[in-house]
mmCIF file of C-alpha atoms in Angstrom:
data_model
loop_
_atom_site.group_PDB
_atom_site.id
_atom_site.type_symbol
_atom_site.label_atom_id
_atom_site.label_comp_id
_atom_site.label_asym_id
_atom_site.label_seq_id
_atom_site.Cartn_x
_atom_site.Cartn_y
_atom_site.Cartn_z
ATOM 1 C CA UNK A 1 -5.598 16.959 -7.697
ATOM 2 C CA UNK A 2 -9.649 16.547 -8.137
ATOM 3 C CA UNK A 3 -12.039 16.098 -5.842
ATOM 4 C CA UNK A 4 -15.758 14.133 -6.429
ATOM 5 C CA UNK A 5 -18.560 12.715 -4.676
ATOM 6 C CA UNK A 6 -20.460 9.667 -6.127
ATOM 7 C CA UNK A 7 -24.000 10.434 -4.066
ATOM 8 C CA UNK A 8 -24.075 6.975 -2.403
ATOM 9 C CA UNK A 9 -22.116 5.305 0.660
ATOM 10 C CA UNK A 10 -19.442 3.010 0.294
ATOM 11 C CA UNK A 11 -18.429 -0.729 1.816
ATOM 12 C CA UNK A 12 -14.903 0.437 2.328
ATOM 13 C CA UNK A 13 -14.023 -3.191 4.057
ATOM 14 C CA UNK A 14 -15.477 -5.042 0.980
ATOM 15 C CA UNK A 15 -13.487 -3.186 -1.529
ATOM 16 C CA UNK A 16 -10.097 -3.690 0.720
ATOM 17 C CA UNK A 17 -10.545 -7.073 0.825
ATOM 18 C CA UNK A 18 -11.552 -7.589 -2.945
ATOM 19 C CA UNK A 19 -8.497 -5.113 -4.412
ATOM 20 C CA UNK A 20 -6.017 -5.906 -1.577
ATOM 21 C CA UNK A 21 -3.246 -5.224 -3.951
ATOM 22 C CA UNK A 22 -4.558 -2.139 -4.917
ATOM 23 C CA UNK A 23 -5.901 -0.813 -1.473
ATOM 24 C CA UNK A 24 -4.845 0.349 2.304
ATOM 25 C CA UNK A 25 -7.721 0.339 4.494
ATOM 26 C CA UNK A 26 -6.475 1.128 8.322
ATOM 27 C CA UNK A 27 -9.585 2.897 9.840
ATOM 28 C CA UNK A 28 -7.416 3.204 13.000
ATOM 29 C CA UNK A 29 -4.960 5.427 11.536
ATOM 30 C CA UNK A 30 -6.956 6.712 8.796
ATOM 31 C CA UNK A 31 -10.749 7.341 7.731
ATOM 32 C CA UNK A 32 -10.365 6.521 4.001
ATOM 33 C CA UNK A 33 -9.314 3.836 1.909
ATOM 34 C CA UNK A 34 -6.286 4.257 -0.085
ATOM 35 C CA UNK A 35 -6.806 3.116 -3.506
ATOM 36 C CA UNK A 36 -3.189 3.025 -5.912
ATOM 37 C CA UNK A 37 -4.689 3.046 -9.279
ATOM 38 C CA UNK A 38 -1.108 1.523 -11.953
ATOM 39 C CA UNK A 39 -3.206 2.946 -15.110
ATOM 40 C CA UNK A 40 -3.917 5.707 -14.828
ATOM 41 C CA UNK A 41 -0.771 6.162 -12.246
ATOM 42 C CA UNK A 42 -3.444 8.053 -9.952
ATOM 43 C CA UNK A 43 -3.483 7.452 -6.024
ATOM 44 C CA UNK A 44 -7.463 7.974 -4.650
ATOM 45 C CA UNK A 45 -8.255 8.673 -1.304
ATOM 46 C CA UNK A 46 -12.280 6.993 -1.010
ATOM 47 C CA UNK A 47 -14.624 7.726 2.076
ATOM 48 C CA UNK A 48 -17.138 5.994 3.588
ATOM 49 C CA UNK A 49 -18.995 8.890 2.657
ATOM 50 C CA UNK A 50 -18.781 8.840 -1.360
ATOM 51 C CA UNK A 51 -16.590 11.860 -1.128
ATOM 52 C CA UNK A 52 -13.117 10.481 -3.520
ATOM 53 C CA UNK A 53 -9.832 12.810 -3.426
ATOM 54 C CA UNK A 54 -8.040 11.834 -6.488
ATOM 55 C CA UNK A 55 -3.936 12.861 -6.593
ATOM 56 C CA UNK A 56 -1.161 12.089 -8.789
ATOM 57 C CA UNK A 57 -2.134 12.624 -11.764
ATOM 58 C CA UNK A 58 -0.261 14.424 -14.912
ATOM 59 C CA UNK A 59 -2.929 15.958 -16.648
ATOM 60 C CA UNK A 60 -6.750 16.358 -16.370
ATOM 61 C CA UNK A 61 -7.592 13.109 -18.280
ATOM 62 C CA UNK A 62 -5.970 10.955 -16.307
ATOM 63 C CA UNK A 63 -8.615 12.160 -13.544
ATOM 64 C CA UNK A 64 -11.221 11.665 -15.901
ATOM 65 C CA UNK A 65 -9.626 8.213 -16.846
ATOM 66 C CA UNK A 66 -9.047 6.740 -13.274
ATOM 67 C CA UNK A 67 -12.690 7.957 -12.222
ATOM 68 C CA UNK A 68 -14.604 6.684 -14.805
ATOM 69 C CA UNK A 69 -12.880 3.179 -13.955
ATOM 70 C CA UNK A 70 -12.921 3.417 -10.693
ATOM 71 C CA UNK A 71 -16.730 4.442 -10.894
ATOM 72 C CA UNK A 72 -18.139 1.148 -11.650
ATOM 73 C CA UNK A 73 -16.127 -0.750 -8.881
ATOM 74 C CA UNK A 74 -17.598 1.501 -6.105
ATOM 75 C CA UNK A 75 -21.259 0.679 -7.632
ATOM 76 C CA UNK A 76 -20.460 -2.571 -6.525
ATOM 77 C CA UNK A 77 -19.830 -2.026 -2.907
ATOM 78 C CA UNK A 78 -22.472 0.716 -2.656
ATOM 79 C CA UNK A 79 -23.797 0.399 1.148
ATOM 80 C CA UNK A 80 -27.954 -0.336 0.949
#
């Protein structure tokens, strides 16, 4: 398990509808977006807030691995 926070707020509905088969978004039942990474096999748990829970994972650099790629698709739904 790691934990991170990437400083900026997040379009959580833009990135569910852009990775739909990657993503659960039910703000109802839950605040974050569930984000099943299939390389790195890493499940991430991404607030509106910036704040990412990352589980799953075997050893450290597959933290480090599903991070760094998941890093640049947040950029793009970073909240002005």
């Amino acid at each position: 398990v790691g934990s991170c926070d990437v400083k900026f707020p997040i379009r959580l509905e833009g990135l569910a509808y852009s990775h739909g088969q990657f993503s659960s978004y039910e703000p109802e039942l839950f605040p974050g977006l569930i984000y099943r990474m299939i390389k790195p096999k890493v499940v991430l748990l991404i607030f509106v807030s910036g704040k990412i829970v990352l589980t799953g994972a075997k050893v450290r650099e597959e933290i480090y691995t599903a991070f760094n790629t998941i890093y640049t698709v947040l950029c793009e739904f970073r909240k002005p």
